[in-house]
Coordinates of C-alpha atoms in Angstrom, one line a residue:
M1 CA 5.8 -4.2 19.4
K2 CA 6.6 -4.4 15.7
K3 CA 4.9 -1.9 13.4
A4 CA 3.7 -2.6 9.9
F5 CA 2.3 -0.1 7.3
I6 CA 0.0 -1.6 4.6
T7 CA -1.2 0.2 1.5
G8 CA -4.4 -1.4 0.1
I9 CA -5.5 -2.6 3.5
T10 CA -9.2 -2.6 2.5
G11 CA -8.5 -5.0 -0.4
Q12 CA -8.6 -8.8 -0.4
D13 CA -4.9 -9.3 0.4
G14 CA -4.6 -6.3 2.7
S15 CA -7.4 -7.5 4.9
Y16 CA -6.0 -11.0 5.3
L17 CA -2.5 -9.6 5.9
A18 CA -3.7 -7.2 8.5
E19 CA -5.5 -10.1 10.3
L20 CA -2.3 -12.2 10.2
L21 CA -0.1 -9.4 11.5
L22 CA -2.5 -8.5 14.3
E23 CA -2.5 -12.2 15.4
K24 CA 1.3 -12.0 15.5
G25 CA 1.2 -9.0 17.8
Y26 CA 2.0 -6.2 15.4
K27 CA 0.7 -2.6 15.5
V28 CA -0.9 -2.3 12.0
Y29 CA -1.3 1.0 10.2
G30 CA -3.4 0.9 7.0
L31 CA -3.4 3.5 4.3
T32 CA -6.8 4.5 3.1
R33 CA -7.9 7.1 0.4
R34 CA -10.2 9.8 1.6
T35 CA -13.4 9.3 -0.5
S36 CA -17.0 10.2 -0.1
T37 CA -17.9 6.5 0.4
Q38 CA -15.5 4.3 2.4
N39 CA -15.7 0.5 1.9
F40 CA -14.4 -1.2 5.0
A41 CA -16.4 -4.4 4.5
R42 CA -13.3 -6.6 4.3
I43 CA -11.8 -5.3 7.5
A44 CA -15.1 -5.0 9.4
Q45 CA -14.1 -7.8 11.9
I46 CA -10.8 -6.0 12.9
I47 CA -11.8 -2.3 12.4
H48 CA -12.2 -1.8 16.2
D49 CA -9.0 -3.6 17.1
E50 CA -6.9 -1.3 19.3
N51 CA -3.8 -2.3 17.4
L52 CA -5.2 -1.2 14.0
E53 CA -5.0 2.4 12.9
L54 CA -6.2 3.8 9.6
V55 CA -4.1 6.6 8.0
S56 CA -5.4 8.9 5.3
G57 CA -3.2 9.1 2.2
D58 CA -2.9 8.3 -1.5
L59 CA -0.3 6.6 -3.7
I60 CA -0.7 9.6 -6.1
D61 CA 0.2 12.0 -3.3
Q62 CA 4.0 11.8 -2.5
H63 CA 3.8 14.0 0.6
S64 CA 1.0 12.0 2.3
L65 CA 3.2 8.9 2.1
T66 CA 6.3 10.6 3.3
Y67 CA 4.6 12.3 6.3
A68 CA 2.8 9.0 7.3
L69 CA 6.0 7.0 7.2
K70 CA 8.0 9.7 9.0
D71 CA 5.4 9.8 11.8
I72 CA 4.8 6.0 12.1
Q73 CA 8.4 4.8 11.6
P74 CA 7.3 1.2 10.7
D75 CA 9.5 -1.9 10.8
E76 CA 7.8 -3.3 7.7
V77 CA 6.0 -1.7 4.7
Y78 CA 3.7 -3.8 2.5
N79 CA 2.7 -2.1 -0.8
L80 CA -0.5 -4.0 -1.9
A81 CA -2.4 -1.0 -3.3
A82 CA -2.9 -0.9 -7.1
Q83 CA -5.5 -0.6 -9.9
S84 CA -5.6 -4.4 -9.9
F85 CA -8.3 -5.4 -12.3
V86 CA -6.6 -6.4 -15.6
K87 CA -9.6 -5.7 -17.9
A88 CA -10.0 -2.2 -16.5
S89 CA -6.3 -1.4 -17.3
W90 CA -7.2 -1.2 -21.0
D91 CA -10.0 1.3 -20.2
Q92 CA -7.8 3.3 -17.8
P93 CA -4.1 2.7 -18.8
V94 CA -2.8 6.0 -17.6
L95 CA -4.5 5.7 -14.2
T96 CA -3.2 2.1 -13.9
G97 CA 0.3 3.4 -14.6
E98 CA -0.1 6.1 -11.9
F99 CA -1.1 3.7 -9.2
T100 CA 0.4 0.4 -10.1
A101 CA 3.8 1.6 -11.5
L102 CA 4.6 5.1 -10.2
G103 CA 2.8 4.5 -6.9
V104 CA 5.5 1.9 -6.1
T105 CA 8.2 4.6 -6.7
R106 CA 6.4 7.0 -4.4
V107 CA 6.3 4.5 -1.6
L108 CA 10.0 3.6 -2.0
E109 CA 11.0 7.2 -2.2
A110 CA 8.9 8.0 0.9
M111 CA 10.7 5.2 2.7
R112 CA 14.1 6.3 1.5
L113 CA 13.5 9.7 3.0
A114 CA 11.5 8.8 6.2
C115 CA 12.4 5.2 7.3
P116 CA 15.2 3.8 5.1
H117 CA 15.8 0.9 7.5
A118 CA 12.3 -0.5 7.2
K119 CA 11.7 -3.6 5.2
F120 CA 9.6 -3.3 2.0
Y121 CA 7.4 -5.8 0.3
Q122 CA 6.1 -5.1 -3.3
A123 CA 3.1 -7.1 -4.7
S124 CA 4.4 -8.2 -8.1
S125 CA 2.2 -10.4 -10.3
S126 CA 2.2 -13.4 -12.5
E127 CA 0.6 -11.1 -15.2
M128 CA 4.2 -9.8 -15.7
F129 CA 4.9 -13.2 -17.5
G130 CA 2.0 -12.7 -19.9
K131 CA 3.0 -14.4 -23.1
V132 CA 5.0 -16.9 -21.2
Q133 CA 8.6 -17.6 -22.3
E134 CA 8.9 -20.8 -20.4
V135 CA 6.7 -23.3 -18.5
P136 CA 6.5 -23.3 -15.5
Q137 CA 7.4 -19.7 -14.7
K138 CA 10.1 -19.0 -12.0
E139 CA 12.0 -16.0 -10.6
T140 CA 14.4 -16.0 -13.6
T141 CA 11.7 -16.3 -16.4
P142 CA 11.7 -13.2 -18.7
F143 CA 8.7 -11.0 -18.5
Y144 CA 6.4 -10.4 -21.5
P145 CA 3.3 -8.5 -20.1
R146 CA 0.1 -8.5 -22.2
S147 CA -1.9 -5.8 -20.6
P148 CA -1.3 -2.2 -19.3
Y149 CA -1.7 -3.8 -15.8
G150 CA 1.1 -6.3 -16.5
V151 CA 3.4 -3.6 -17.9
A152 CA 2.8 -1.4 -14.8
K153 CA 3.6 -4.3 -12.6
V154 CA 6.9 -4.9 -14.4
Y155 CA 7.8 -1.3 -13.7
G156 CA 6.9 -1.7 -10.0
H157 CA 9.0 -4.9 -9.9
W158 CA 12.1 -3.4 -11.4
I159 CA 12.0 -0.2 -9.5
T160 CA 11.9 -2.3 -6.3
V161 CA 15.1 -4.1 -7.5
N162 CA 16.6 -0.7 -8.4
Y163 CA 16.0 0.8 -4.9
R164 CA 17.4 -2.4 -3.3
E165 CA 20.6 -2.2 -5.3
S166 CA 21.0 1.6 -5.4
F167 CA 20.2 2.4 -1.8
D168 CA 20.9 -0.9 0.0
M169 CA 17.3 -1.1 1.1
F170 CA 15.6 -4.3 2.2
A171 CA 13.1 -4.4 -0.6
V172 CA 11.6 -7.6 -2.0
S173 CA 8.9 -8.5 -4.6
G174 CA 6.6 -11.4 -4.3
I175 CA 5.6 -12.6 -7.7
L176 CA 2.2 -13.9 -6.7
F177 CA 0.1 -16.1 -9.1
N178 CA -3.7 -15.8 -8.9
H179 CA -5.0 -16.1 -5.4
E180 CA -8.6 -16.0 -4.6
S181 CA -11.1 -16.0 -1.7
P182 CA -14.7 -15.0 -0.8
R183 CA -13.3 -11.5 -0.4
R184 CA -12.3 -11.2 -4.0
G185 CA -14.1 -8.4 -5.9
L186 CA -17.1 -9.5 -8.0
E187 CA -15.4 -8.3 -11.2
F188 CA -12.8 -11.1 -10.9
V189 CA -13.7 -14.3 -12.8
T190 CA -13.4 -16.7 -9.9
R191 CA -15.7 -14.7 -7.6
K192 CA -18.0 -13.9 -10.6
I193 CA -18.4 -17.6 -11.3
A194 CA -18.9 -18.6 -7.6
N195 CA -21.4 -15.9 -7.1
G196 CA -23.2 -16.4 -10.4
V197 CA -23.5 -20.2 -9.9
A198 CA -24.9 -19.6 -6.4
R199 CA -27.5 -17.2 -7.8
V200 CA -28.4 -19.6 -10.6
K201 CA -28.9 -22.4 -8.0
L202 CA -31.1 -20.1 -5.9
G203 CA -33.2 -19.0 -8.9
K204 CA -31.9 -15.4 -8.9
Q205 CA -30.5 -15.5 -12.5
E206 CA -30.3 -17.9 -15.4
H207 CA -26.7 -17.7 -16.7
V208 CA -23.2 -16.8 -15.9
E209 CA -21.8 -14.6 -18.6
L210 CA -18.1 -15.2 -19.2
G211 CA -15.3 -14.7 -21.8
N212 CA -12.6 -17.2 -22.7
L213 CA -13.2 -20.5 -20.9
D214 CA -9.9 -22.0 -22.1
A215 CA -7.5 -19.5 -20.3
K216 CA -5.5 -21.4 -17.7
R217 CA -4.3 -20.0 -14.3
D218 CA -2.4 -21.2 -11.2
W219 CA -5.0 -20.5 -8.5
G220 CA -4.4 -20.5 -4.8
Y221 CA -6.0 -19.3 -1.6
A222 CA -5.3 -15.6 -0.7
K223 CA -5.0 -16.4 3.1
D224 CA -2.1 -18.7 2.3
Y225 CA -0.4 -16.2 0.1
V226 CA -0.2 -13.3 2.6
E227 CA 1.7 -15.6 4.9
A228 CA 4.4 -15.9 2.2
M229 CA 4.5 -12.0 2.1
W230 CA 5.3 -11.9 5.8
L231 CA 7.9 -14.7 5.5
M232 CA 9.8 -12.8 2.8
L233 CA 10.3 -9.9 5.3
Q234 CA 11.6 -12.2 8.0
Q235 CA 14.6 -13.3 6.0
D236 CA 18.2 -12.1 6.6
K237 CA 18.7 -11.0 3.0
P238 CA 16.2 -9.4 0.6
D239 CA 15.2 -11.7 -2.3
D240 CA 12.3 -12.1 -4.8
F241 CA 10.0 -15.2 -4.8
V242 CA 7.4 -16.8 -7.0
V243 CA 4.4 -17.8 -4.9
A244 CA 2.2 -20.3 -6.6
T245 CA 0.6 -23.8 -6.3
G246 CA 2.5 -25.3 -9.3
E247 CA -0.8 -26.5 -10.8
T248 CA -2.8 -25.0 -13.6
H249 CA -6.6 -25.1 -14.2
S250 CA -8.8 -23.6 -16.8
V251 CA -11.7 -21.2 -16.3
K252 CA -13.9 -24.0 -17.6
E253 CA -12.7 -26.3 -14.8
F254 CA -13.5 -23.5 -12.2
L255 CA -17.0 -23.3 -13.6
Q256 CA -17.6 -27.0 -13.7
L257 CA -16.4 -27.5 -10.2
S258 CA -18.5 -24.6 -9.0
C259 CA -21.6 -26.2 -10.5
K260 CA -20.8 -29.5 -8.9
F261 CA -20.5 -27.9 -5.4
A262 CA -23.7 -26.0 -5.9
G263 CA -25.5 -29.1 -6.9
I264 CA -26.0 -28.2 -10.6
E265 CA -25.6 -31.2 -12.9
D266 CA -25.5 -29.5 -16.3
W267 CA -22.8 -26.8 -16.2
E268 CA -23.3 -25.9 -19.9
S269 CA -26.8 -24.8 -19.2
V270 CA -25.3 -22.2 -16.8
Y271 CA -22.7 -20.8 -19.2
K272 CA -23.2 -18.0 -21.6
H273 CA -20.4 -16.5 -23.7
N274 CA -20.1 -12.7 -23.8
P275 CA -17.4 -11.4 -26.1
K276 CA -17.1 -8.2 -24.0
Y277 CA -15.3 -10.2 -21.4
D278 CA -12.6 -11.4 -23.9
R279 CA -9.3 -9.6 -23.5
P280 CA -7.7 -7.7 -26.4
A281 CA -4.5 -9.8 -25.8
E282 CA -5.1 -13.0 -23.8
V283 CA -2.7 -14.6 -21.3
D284 CA -3.3 -18.2 -22.1
L285 CA -1.3 -20.2 -19.6
L286 CA 0.1 -19.3 -16.2
I287 CA 1.7 -21.9 -13.9
G288 CA 4.3 -21.0 -11.3
D289 CA 7.3 -22.9 -9.9
P290 CA 7.2 -22.3 -6.1
T291 CA 10.4 -24.4 -5.4
K292 CA 12.4 -21.4 -4.1
A293 CA 9.6 -20.3 -1.8
R294 CA 9.2 -23.8 -0.5
E295 CA 12.9 -24.4 0.1
K296 CA 13.9 -20.9 1.4
L297 CA 10.8 -19.7 3.1
G298 CA 9.4 -23.1 4.2
W299 CA 6.1 -22.0 2.6
K300 CA 3.5 -24.2 1.0
P301 CA -0.2 -23.8 0.2
S302 CA -2.7 -25.3 2.6
V303 CA -5.8 -25.2 0.3
D304 CA -5.8 -27.0 -3.0
F305 CA -7.8 -26.0 -6.1
E306 CA -10.9 -28.1 -5.4
G307 CA -10.9 -26.9 -1.8
L308 CA -10.7 -23.2 -2.9
V309 CA -13.6 -23.6 -5.3
K310 CA -15.7 -25.3 -2.6
L311 CA -14.9 -22.6 -0.1
M312 CA -15.9 -19.8 -2.5
V313 CA -19.1 -21.4 -3.7
E314 CA -20.3 -22.3 -0.2
A315 CA -19.6 -18.7 0.9
E316 CA -21.7 -17.3 -2.0
L317 CA -24.5 -19.8 -1.4
E318 CA -24.6 -18.7 2.3
K319 CA -24.4 -15.0 1.4
E320 CA -27.0 -15.0 -1.4
G321 CA -29.3 -17.3 0.7
R322 CA -29.1 -14.9 3.6
M323 CA -30.0 -11.9 1.3
S324 CA -33.1 -13.9 0.2
D325 CA -34.4 -14.3 3.8

């Protein structure tokens, strides 16, 4: 039985990845931070699976990582944990650097000492491209991050390359463009829109307060994207891949479609601009070129943009409706 170690297992991607690996017959170990309140909502459906084991540790605590990996001896390590909310990275830039940048080094160093033959996956981000230098963005596009989060992700990306080349480790980065689902945190714009529109439809609130409607993103379905992570670690040689749909859509389009699927005709009556949600430095246009992932991994998304919005709005209508009963 193959063993996988996942940091960030209680997050959106971690929960979908854990489900995928359990389905494939893995023994899955998930790193969780010891806090006074644990949030296991996203892994509730697998928490009692006999092949899932939660391990206490922290990306800030080097020894907790080294001891865990020494004990488990995993075949694959997926580093998905991070301070992953872009807006919060301006409020907490040092914390973001500790988790999202140096945290990667700690995991790699723990692997080098405890299980150097395991395969490593680093969750890189399209936010590294920031002020884009070419359209669409591919593996060779220069980085120009526009937030402390993006800067931290660039560090995590390059330290992964450095360990691969310095210590001959099987270490790869997936440069994932925006990927969403009903498990997304409410602070993220897609879930915020889907939830807000559902609440407007059900008479629970009047508006959805948003920042810049013109920002464009390449949005896919998180469940599709964790499959790409797994595929990267099944290759003979380590390599980095852009994972994206190759399409770009604006925040306005996401709002308009959400209203359509909720049965709200006038989307403008729902929208209210709130400048506090505008970024100090905006990333205007992200669109990925997934050619390499398609050709080398055989990966392609199964859910398109419209399908993603529909899926998220329907989940929110059901959830908010249930809370009203």
